[in-house]
């Protein structure tokens, strides 16, 4: 996959140098969570539309949105909603609020070590764990051992989503170790018997996924496509594409339309994220 | 040493004339060119320091305001406001204002209102968290049980306390020194005083070659192999911590400390050792009681330079320290260093924003620490030279 990505980047890079390839070039930048997805979309779309060149790079949601503000990318992938400050900068730089497209669903999984007897947690328990109010597995019915927290570094969209929707804006406990990517979180949790971590749905081999309860009295929900798409799994989010409305026409508009079509959403499913329900595609 | 011209009896001259031979304009030109090149290195470093400090200046001077709650005006006010008022309210430059149409301006006011609604309006929201008081002293934020040192820059109320990072950096560097200095110093004494010339020929470049290992490789090794191995031996709780990061850092600074210490030991005049040996001491006694004391300033300089390297190293600590910003002196807790913080957070900061300037402030602090460290080391090396020449 990495090689394919590199190849496409290289091809697109070379083609930008060639004057005859000016037509139909779309640049995409942003979320690392979405980069595999974005690259697959580009691959499939280009094979069907040979005239179009799509150049995909990652870097993080904030990087993509920064590029959008500076008008150095056409599409910005983001695993979180755009911030007020970023909208302000867009207004300053090109006078318009960027158009927001929901393009896929993602469930945030809670990982623990495979030997951990805990099977389910409520949102409130999660909040207390990650803010450092609950420090021992014993308090949750597990072994008498300290809870080791694994988080993402604070430039990550996933970090911000978790902070906003699970911690309800409170700070992560200072003792949370920060890992440079969801794969690193999974690797750390797989090696640590008393660990707990979180991350997007595309990851998670070698660790146990917990079922999550909305509150104490509701049933525990396993994370899978059905529960994420129908919204019963409590920690899910949208993945977004943002675009400057001034260039949302022609090739760019056609590409976004295709991403939200059945064909594009099939790719979402193949990669391991969850397709957008029909009724949301018009939004 | 034959006597040359000194400052007092040097004749005035131009283009090499005073050196008592024919004028050679090319030589003169080459000399000035080299002078320029060597000066430029200093100038570039000075400019970098200026740049870093300039970016951090608003925080150093306390001119930055990060308070989350600002006064907002309802959308209806738009038609009542003069262009000047709108510009001031939205912080627009005249050129930006001229470019934007009514719709964009209204949209911007709307964004302000939306942002205000997301922030809980409590005492914290009015605090300018970039003031020095909040950077260095504990503060009781709402939601916390007691005053604490908190580094949480991505938060509705960004918290920028530097203490956890400073402690983190110190912890990792101290472990690195405790691990590296005995090893490097032992190797330096052995190589310079006790080893046979043939062995020395192999050992010295061998250890110095270690300096060429990319730090990312050391970090990777520490993350994957050393962390599990050390945890298995010592059985502590956090797999990644100041101890693991420090050991890996130590591997990176051994060549630095070794190289300088070895130079210092070798530059002790041969006559010292020969004298001692002639008086009947063993090679070991000569090394320990004569050479090492004479070279102490140089050895100290090696340690100080090693410390500078350790505190400035980034990749290893980023990978192996766990990056948790805890205030704790335990070496077995995860730790977040100043350098790793810059590396992890710089990519997504808004240029000119308070988080961006905070990271530059950390950069300036690091620069200062390493600069002072190098100065001290340099002064000690100088003292060693004087002492060995019998002028101290």
XYZ file of C-alpha atoms in Angstrom:
675
model
C 0.000 0.000 0.000
C 2.776 2.381 0.928
C 4.474 1.676 -2.387
C 1.287 2.283 -4.308
C 0.892 5.565 -2.475
C 4.430 6.526 -3.227
C 3.992 5.521 -6.845
C 0.917 7.627 -7.247
C 2.536 10.586 -5.544
C 5.530 10.212 -7.835
C 3.377 9.819 -10.921
C 1.313 12.838 -9.991
C 4.466 14.790 -9.214
C 5.966 13.960 -12.602
C 2.731 14.761 -14.352
C 2.514 18.193 -12.809
C 5.810 18.915 -14.510
C 4.434 17.838 -17.871
C 2.541 20.748 -19.420
C -0.012 18.599 -21.262
C -1.246 17.072 -18.006
C -2.734 20.304 -16.649
C -6.298 19.129 -17.077
C -8.032 17.159 -14.339
C -5.511 17.265 -11.495
C -6.840 17.080 -7.952
C -4.659 17.340 -4.848
C -5.761 15.769 -1.578
C -4.077 16.331 1.775
C -4.814 15.645 5.433
C -5.777 13.040 8.010
C -3.411 10.142 8.550
C -6.335 7.993 9.618
C -7.877 8.516 6.187
C -4.768 8.321 4.046
C -5.176 4.628 3.118
C -8.788 5.280 2.247
C -8.033 8.424 0.238
C -5.334 6.667 -1.695
C -7.613 3.729 -2.532
C -10.344 6.111 -3.672
C -7.841 7.838 -5.936
C -6.590 4.543 -7.327
C -10.076 3.236 -8.176
C -11.287 6.584 -9.518
C -8.258 7.055 -11.751
C -8.582 3.590 -13.228
C -12.102 4.526 -14.307
C -11.300 8.104 -15.347
C -7.923 7.979 -17.075
C -7.975 11.722 -17.730
C -7.883 12.577 -14.024
C -4.800 12.680 -11.808
C -5.304 12.609 -8.065
C -2.393 13.282 -5.750
C -2.822 12.111 -2.155
C -0.682 13.009 0.870
C -1.255 12.532 4.596
C 0.287 14.506 7.433
C -2.677 14.833 9.790
C -6.062 16.520 9.808
C -4.586 19.827 10.894
C -2.028 19.757 8.076
C -4.741 19.227 5.486
C -6.890 21.988 6.909
C -3.885 24.319 7.055
C -3.219 23.598 3.378
C -6.865 24.344 2.638
C -6.498 27.726 4.361
C -3.392 28.470 2.323
C -5.069 27.204 -0.869
C -2.301 24.692 -1.495
C -4.656 21.738 -1.692
C -8.005 21.137 -3.381
C -9.466 18.682 -0.886
C -8.640 18.522 2.817
C -9.283 15.201 4.558
C -10.121 15.513 8.209
C -11.031 13.031 10.911
C -12.493 15.839 13.011
C -14.786 18.803 12.414
C -13.099 21.990 11.257
C -12.401 24.480 14.087
C -13.666 28.042 14.333
C -10.115 29.396 14.028
C -9.628 27.437 10.808
C -12.897 28.698 9.327
C -11.808 32.222 10.253
C -8.525 31.782 8.406
C -10.362 30.464 5.337
C -12.674 33.477 5.394
C -9.663 35.736 5.669
C -7.832 34.019 2.813
C -10.576 33.291 0.324
C -13.700 34.873 1.729
C -15.790 31.715 2.033
C -16.551 29.081 4.630
C -15.262 25.760 3.260
C -17.918 23.254 2.232
C -18.057 20.227 4.509
C -18.705 16.763 3.090
C -19.239 13.738 5.305
C -17.604 10.869 3.455
C -17.483 7.889 5.833
C -18.130 6.696 9.366
C -15.517 5.503 11.821
C -15.964 3.802 15.174
C -13.430 4.553 17.892
C -12.386 1.243 19.398
C -11.256 0.809 22.986
C -8.320 -1.607 23.177
C -7.146 -3.648 26.168
C -4.706 -6.551 26.507
C -6.101 -9.930 25.450
C -5.662 -11.344 28.961
C -7.720 -8.557 30.554
C -10.923 -10.008 32.078
C -12.858 -6.762 31.543
C -15.294 -7.049 28.638
C -17.290 -3.836 28.725
C -17.110 -0.297 30.050
C -19.517 2.599 30.147
C -18.726 6.008 28.656
C -18.588 7.453 32.150
C -16.087 4.825 33.279
C -13.974 5.568 30.201
C -14.022 9.243 31.056
C -12.952 8.555 34.624
C -10.187 6.212 33.439
C -8.697 8.562 30.876
C -8.907 11.651 33.086
C -7.053 9.750 35.813
C -9.890 9.594 38.363
C -9.875 5.772 38.268
C -6.335 4.442 38.508
C -6.670 0.761 39.334
C -8.291 -2.060 37.388
C -9.696 -3.316 40.706
C -12.184 -0.451 40.779
C -13.628 -1.769 37.519
C -13.758 -5.401 38.604
C -10.397 -6.384 37.164
C -7.040 -7.375 38.687
C -5.346 -5.251 41.370
C -2.970 -3.348 39.088
C -2.394 0.197 37.922
C -4.163 1.182 34.690
C -1.638 2.190 32.034
C -3.125 4.759 29.670
C -2.126 4.987 26.022
C -3.220 8.009 24.036
C -2.365 9.729 20.749
C -0.169 12.810 20.522
C -2.182 15.979 20.738
C -1.897 16.931 17.080
C -4.076 13.945 16.169
C -7.716 14.350 15.126
C -8.546 11.148 16.976
C -7.071 12.636 20.171
C -9.300 15.662 19.840
C -12.378 13.629 19.034
C -11.824 11.426 22.078
C -11.200 14.398 24.312
C -14.328 16.155 23.153
C -16.782 13.259 23.036
C -15.562 10.837 25.695
C -13.760 13.131 28.132
C -16.346 15.874 27.447
C -13.611 18.455 27.089
C -11.664 17.497 30.224
C -7.901 16.997 30.075
C -6.301 13.607 29.610
C -4.532 12.392 32.742
C -0.938 13.578 32.675
C 0.159 9.970 33.077
C -1.258 9.025 29.650
C 1.558 7.974 27.350
C 1.280 9.427 23.869
C 1.968 7.283 20.845
C 2.760 8.496 17.346
C -0.098 6.655 15.608
C -2.919 4.211 16.176
C -0.714 1.300 15.124
C 1.757 2.271 17.877
C -1.064 2.387 20.436
C -2.172 -1.102 19.394
C 1.398 -2.413 19.566
C 1.891 -0.919 23.044
C -1.398 -2.295 24.366
C -0.617 -5.736 22.933
C 2.593 -5.783 25.026
C 1.176 -4.391 28.268
C -1.165 -6.525 30.389
C -2.648 -3.551 32.227
C -2.993 -1.189 29.299
C -5.950 0.596 27.787
C -5.873 2.579 24.546
C -8.125 3.856 21.772
C -8.057 4.240 18.009
C -9.885 4.074 14.695
C -11.686 1.002 13.361
C -9.130 0.082 10.712
C -6.742 -1.222 13.399
C -6.710 -3.673 16.262
C -5.150 -7.076 15.588
C -3.666 -8.676 18.717
C -5.719 -6.709 21.244
C -9.200 -7.033 22.713
C -11.935 -4.576 21.690
C -14.272 -3.623 24.526
C -18.018 -3.342 24.209
C -19.239 0.085 25.256
C -22.306 1.134 27.233
C -23.830 4.555 26.732
C -24.609 4.709 30.464
C -24.862 2.333 33.392
C -28.309 1.045 32.453
C -27.973 0.628 28.709
C -26.757 -2.581 27.048
C -23.094 -2.981 26.099
C -22.602 -2.624 22.355
C -19.939 -4.474 20.396
C -18.260 -2.298 17.773
C -19.046 -3.539 14.254
C -20.436 -2.195 11.002
C -24.077 -2.569 11.963
C -23.785 -0.857 15.353
C -21.623 1.964 14.045
C -23.767 2.696 10.995
C -27.041 2.660 12.910
C -25.495 4.763 15.650
C -26.000 2.402 18.611
C -22.249 2.045 19.263
C -21.685 5.172 21.332
C -18.283 6.365 20.085
C -18.437 6.866 16.345
C -17.527 9.828 14.233
C -17.730 11.136 10.719
C -14.754 11.415 8.447
C -14.868 14.620 6.431
C -13.619 16.223 3.280
C -13.442 20.029 3.196
C -13.218 22.030 0.008
C -13.113 25.674 -1.004
C -16.579 26.289 -2.569
C -14.954 28.329 -5.343
C -13.261 25.231 -6.786
C -16.094 22.815 -5.972
C -16.996 22.306 -9.615
C -15.882 20.267 -12.598
C -13.353 17.582 -11.783
C -13.288 18.209 -8.018
C -17.068 18.139 -7.654
C -17.294 14.997 -9.792
C -14.715 13.274 -7.607
C -16.498 14.147 -4.355
C -19.814 13.021 -5.867
C -18.215 9.719 -6.802
C -16.736 9.262 -3.290
C -20.223 9.588 -1.797
C -21.780 7.271 -4.406
C -22.297 3.527 -3.912
C -19.038 2.835 -5.704
C -17.009 5.140 -3.517
C -18.669 3.865 -0.358
C -17.842 0.293 -1.320
C -14.168 1.284 -1.127
C -14.800 2.622 2.392
C -16.055 -0.801 3.418
C -13.123 -2.608 1.771
C -10.614 -0.520 3.723
C -12.267 -1.243 7.079
C -14.174 1.946 7.781
C -17.967 2.162 7.609
C -19.973 3.481 4.654
C -22.173 6.524 4.980
C -25.899 5.617 5.292
C -27.863 6.504 2.107
C -29.839 9.260 3.779
C -26.717 11.178 4.789
C -25.122 11.304 1.353
C -27.168 14.267 0.236
C -25.990 16.469 3.131
C 60.102 28.559 20.057
C 61.681 31.157 17.739
C 60.586 34.707 18.321
C 58.153 36.168 15.835
C 56.701 39.612 15.544
C 54.481 40.316 18.528
C 51.859 43.004 18.867
C 54.350 45.614 20.027
C 57.041 45.427 17.381
C 54.984 44.508 14.346
C 55.527 47.091 11.579
C 52.495 48.643 9.963
C 51.806 47.090 6.604
C 49.264 46.199 4.031
C 48.582 43.029 2.051
C 51.165 40.952 3.806
C 53.952 43.499 3.480
C 54.578 43.544 7.211
C 55.407 39.856 7.140
C 58.697 40.687 5.626
C 58.142 39.196 2.226
C 56.671 40.249 -1.104
C 53.072 41.294 -1.291
C 50.885 38.435 -2.459
C 47.419 39.791 -3.190
C 45.963 36.343 -3.799
C 47.065 35.106 -0.406
C 45.640 38.170 1.179
C 42.356 37.639 -0.632
C 42.239 33.983 0.376
C 42.906 34.916 3.980
C 40.073 37.419 4.088
C 37.740 34.975 2.356
C 38.444 32.268 4.913
C 37.921 34.778 7.686
C 34.539 35.630 6.177
C 33.541 31.982 5.893
C 34.496 31.235 9.473
C 32.673 34.293 10.722
C 29.570 33.409 8.755
C 29.072 30.209 10.750
C 28.910 32.279 13.924
C 26.641 34.800 12.266
C 24.248 32.109 11.045
C 23.962 30.597 14.512
C 23.391 34.040 15.948
C 20.661 34.674 13.369
C 18.959 31.388 14.204
C 18.965 32.359 17.858
C 17.527 35.757 16.955
C 14.778 34.121 14.895
C 13.837 31.662 17.638
C 13.809 34.373 20.264
C 11.840 36.756 18.080
C 9.102 34.163 17.593
C 8.972 33.597 21.365
C 9.221 37.279 22.265
C 5.500 38.043 22.732
C 5.397 35.337 25.397
C 8.673 36.337 27.019
C 7.381 39.895 27.314
C 3.905 38.753 28.355
C 2.243 40.380 25.348
C 0.413 37.256 24.151
C -3.169 36.735 25.221
C -4.581 33.229 25.090
C -7.708 33.796 27.154
C -10.496 31.814 25.537
C -13.396 34.143 26.251
C -13.457 37.337 24.268
C -16.316 39.784 23.977
C -18.675 38.983 21.138
C -21.311 41.092 19.402
C -24.595 39.818 17.985
C -25.003 39.560 14.199
C -27.589 42.364 14.160
C -24.858 44.809 15.187
C -23.168 44.404 11.824
C -25.123 47.176 10.122
C -24.573 49.528 13.056
C -20.802 49.075 13.105
C -18.440 51.328 11.174
C -15.834 49.667 8.912
C -13.175 50.600 11.478
C -15.136 48.906 14.248
C -15.609 45.766 12.164
C -11.919 45.649 11.357
C -10.981 46.016 15.006
C -13.562 43.478 16.149
C -12.524 40.813 13.654
C -8.798 41.660 13.873
C -8.648 42.286 10.121
C -5.947 44.223 8.363
C -7.308 46.942 6.030
C -6.201 44.953 2.974
C -7.989 41.835 4.221
C -11.092 43.859 4.971
C -11.098 45.324 1.478
C -10.964 41.856 -0.063
C -13.920 40.456 1.868
C -17.541 40.937 0.952
C -20.473 41.446 3.300
C -21.336 37.761 3.310
C -17.813 36.749 4.360
C -17.735 39.332 7.138
C -21.084 38.195 8.485
C -19.866 34.602 8.325
C -16.840 35.578 10.364
C -18.977 37.180 13.047
C -21.040 34.003 13.119
C -17.915 31.906 13.652
C -17.038 34.114 16.638
C -20.431 33.491 18.181
C -20.221 29.744 17.568
C -16.768 29.594 19.154
C -17.998 31.449 22.230
C -20.773 28.923 22.758
C -18.381 25.983 22.859
C -16.322 27.377 25.723
C -17.680 27.046 29.242
C -17.674 30.503 30.753
C -15.819 29.899 34.016
C -12.817 31.534 35.669
C -10.327 29.487 33.605
C -11.689 30.785 30.323
C -10.627 34.327 31.221
C -7.102 33.367 32.215
C -4.235 34.286 29.916
C -2.463 30.958 30.202
C 0.690 32.200 28.477
C 1.578 34.548 31.354
C 4.772 33.525 33.168
C 2.833 32.805 36.325
C 1.012 29.955 34.559
C 4.116 28.740 32.759
C 6.115 28.098 35.918
C 3.854 27.905 38.971
C 1.184 25.348 39.847
C -2.405 26.450 39.389
C -5.675 24.902 40.368
C -7.710 24.582 37.168
C -11.380 23.729 37.459
C -11.774 19.942 37.237
C -8.536 19.421 39.189
C -8.476 18.644 42.913
C -5.406 20.674 43.750
C -2.915 23.101 42.172
C -0.899 21.258 39.566
C 1.692 21.725 36.846
C -0.133 20.861 33.622
C 1.057 20.749 30.010
C -2.126 20.378 27.932
C -1.765 22.701 24.950
C -4.673 21.208 22.972
C -7.570 21.949 25.240
C -10.402 24.423 25.349
C -8.265 26.171 27.935
C -4.685 25.561 26.746
C -2.368 24.872 29.683
C 1.300 25.552 29.095
C 3.153 24.760 32.296
C 6.802 24.117 31.445
C 7.787 22.344 34.658
C 6.750 18.799 33.572
C 8.801 19.184 30.393
C 11.852 20.593 32.162
C 11.777 17.801 34.741
C 11.275 15.262 31.951
C 14.285 16.543 30.019
C 16.456 16.595 33.147
C 15.451 13.074 34.158
C 16.294 11.549 30.802
C 19.591 13.454 30.542
C 20.688 12.558 34.064
C 20.050 8.864 33.447
C 21.972 9.169 30.188
C 24.936 10.748 32.009
C 24.890 8.233 34.871
C 24.990 5.459 32.310
C 27.338 6.948 29.731
C 29.954 8.791 31.802
C 31.428 5.810 33.685
C 31.548 3.763 30.485
C 32.951 6.522 28.315
C 35.424 7.686 30.938
C 36.629 4.155 31.630
C 37.121 3.611 27.932
C 38.949 6.938 27.635
C 41.352 6.129 30.482
C 42.005 2.697 29.077
C 42.524 3.813 25.508
C 44.699 6.810 26.340
C 46.823 5.352 29.167
C 46.772 1.585 29.389
C 46.034 0.080 25.989
C 48.798 -1.055 23.696
C 49.246 1.177 20.635
C 47.883 -1.511 18.340
C 44.706 -1.968 20.418
C 44.320 1.780 20.680
C 44.367 2.049 16.918
C 41.289 -0.150 16.776
C 39.417 0.942 19.901
C 39.436 4.704 19.415
C 37.928 4.880 15.924
C 35.628 2.004 16.876
C 33.992 3.898 19.714
C 33.951 7.130 17.757
C 32.184 5.360 14.887
C 29.239 4.840 17.252
C 28.560 8.556 16.904
C 27.522 7.870 13.325
C 24.524 5.704 14.232
C 21.424 7.682 13.291
C 19.531 8.485 16.486
C 16.285 7.299 14.950
C 17.796 3.819 14.713
C 18.776 3.937 18.388
C 15.277 5.158 19.252
C 13.680 2.400 17.258
C 15.907 -0.188 18.902
C 15.036 1.197 22.344
C 11.326 1.195 21.556
C 11.114 -2.332 20.200
C 13.880 -4.327 21.902
C 15.389 -2.544 24.913
C 12.087 -1.464 26.476
C 10.737 -5.007 26.649
C 14.093 -6.422 27.712
C 14.621 -3.941 30.557
C 11.029 -4.281 31.709
C 11.490 -8.031 31.813
C 14.588 -7.666 34.004
C 13.436 -4.945 36.379
C 9.684 -5.580 36.243
C 8.551 -1.942 36.434
C 5.102 -0.794 35.303
C 5.501 1.652 32.405
C 7.276 -0.016 29.536
C 8.486 3.278 28.114
C 10.008 5.587 30.710
C 12.838 7.949 31.575
C 15.101 5.016 32.367
C 14.772 3.340 28.949
C 15.034 6.656 27.122
C 18.053 7.601 29.262
C 19.920 4.387 28.508
C 19.315 4.825 24.781
C 20.385 8.469 25.037
C 23.467 7.256 26.894
C 24.431 5.091 23.926
C 24.199 8.190 21.766
C 26.433 10.345 23.987
C 29.105 7.765 24.864
C 31.149 8.614 21.742
C 30.959 12.352 22.481
C 32.082 12.023 26.076
C 34.704 9.431 25.184
C 36.186 11.453 22.377
C 36.655 14.654 24.385
C 37.776 12.909 27.568
C 40.274 10.878 25.595
C 41.654 14.024 23.990
C 41.991 15.650 27.402
C 43.797 12.640 28.846
C 46.108 12.324 25.858
C 47.006 16.001 25.940
C 48.485 15.608 29.419
C 52.211 15.819 28.633
C 53.964 12.499 28.303
C 56.594 13.747 30.778
C 54.079 13.521 33.645
C 53.588 9.791 33.110
C 57.261 9.150 32.377
C 58.235 10.935 35.571
C 55.819 8.857 37.600
C 56.953 5.622 35.986
C 60.598 6.533 36.583
C 59.799 7.026 40.274
C 58.522 3.470 40.362
C 54.766 3.816 40.079
C 52.810 1.361 37.992
C 51.112 2.346 34.746
C 47.760 2.235 36.539
C 48.960 4.435 39.413
C 50.335 6.970 36.942
C 47.053 7.035 35.057
C 44.864 7.331 38.168
C 46.922 9.629 40.403
C 48.805 11.779 37.908
C 47.107 11.952 34.532
C 43.452 11.939 35.558
C 43.751 14.780 38.121
C 45.656 16.852 35.580
C 42.935 16.282 32.997
C 39.958 16.856 35.305
C 38.822 20.126 33.670
C 38.830 18.452 30.254
C 36.938 15.464 31.582
C 34.434 17.770 33.204
C 34.032 19.560 29.870
C 33.344 16.213 28.210
C 30.571 15.539 30.720
C 29.045 18.989 30.235
C 29.082 18.623 26.453
C 27.541 15.179 26.827
C 24.795 16.728 28.926
C 24.183 19.313 26.217
C 23.864 16.597 23.631
C 21.551 14.545 25.830
C 19.185 17.394 26.608
C 19.028 18.453 22.965
C 18.546 14.993 21.466
C 15.051 14.517 20.089
C 14.376 11.356 18.155
C 15.363 8.854 20.844
C 13.284 10.465 23.579
C 10.362 10.960 21.223
C 10.288 7.224 20.569
C 11.326 5.696 23.877
C 10.168 7.954 26.697
C 6.394 7.403 26.558
C 5.802 11.175 26.288
C 3.548 11.568 29.302
C 3.876 15.021 30.851
C 3.948 13.960 34.507
C 5.642 15.822 37.336
C 7.461 13.048 39.136
C 11.057 12.397 40.009
C 10.692 8.644 39.592
C 12.875 7.422 36.756
C 10.460 4.584 36.113
C 7.567 6.828 35.095
C 6.960 7.873 31.519
C 8.367 11.261 30.772
C 7.956 14.022 28.202
C 10.991 16.050 27.205
C 11.183 19.575 25.811
C 12.631 18.434 22.500
C 10.086 15.672 21.919
C 7.304 18.144 22.662
C 8.533 20.482 19.941
C 8.888 17.634 17.468
C 5.483 16.129 18.179
C 3.488 19.334 18.273
C 5.052 21.776 15.828
C 3.429 20.329 12.714
C -0.112 21.327 13.573
C 0.318 24.647 15.294
C -0.998 27.785 13.660
C 1.882 30.055 12.671
C 1.887 33.026 15.053
C -0.571 31.413 17.473
C 0.174 30.996 21.161
C 0.924 27.269 20.938
C 3.410 27.995 18.137
C 5.098 30.686 20.212
C 5.214 28.425 23.264
C 7.136 25.833 21.271
C 9.581 28.518 20.190
C 9.979 29.566 23.802
C 10.942 25.981 24.633
C 13.352 26.076 21.707
C 14.932 29.270 23.007
C 15.279 27.718 26.482
C 17.005 24.664 25.011
C 19.315 26.873 22.995
C 20.196 28.815 26.119
C 20.863 25.696 28.193
C 23.120 24.098 25.587
C 24.834 27.409 24.864
C 25.650 28.011 28.512
C 26.712 24.376 28.852
C 29.112 24.713 25.940
C 30.504 27.965 27.323
C 31.185 26.373 30.689
C 32.798 23.366 29.018
C 34.923 25.614 26.849
C 36.084 27.600 29.858
C 37.120 24.404 31.632
C 39.045 23.101 28.615
C 40.813 26.437 28.479
C 41.708 26.117 32.144
C 43.062 22.623 31.556
C 45.366 23.893 28.830
C 46.690 26.702 30.991
C 47.199 24.359 33.904
C 49.112 21.839 31.847
C 51.315 24.561 30.447
C 52.049 25.591 34.024
C 50.515 29.025 33.671
C 47.640 28.611 36.109
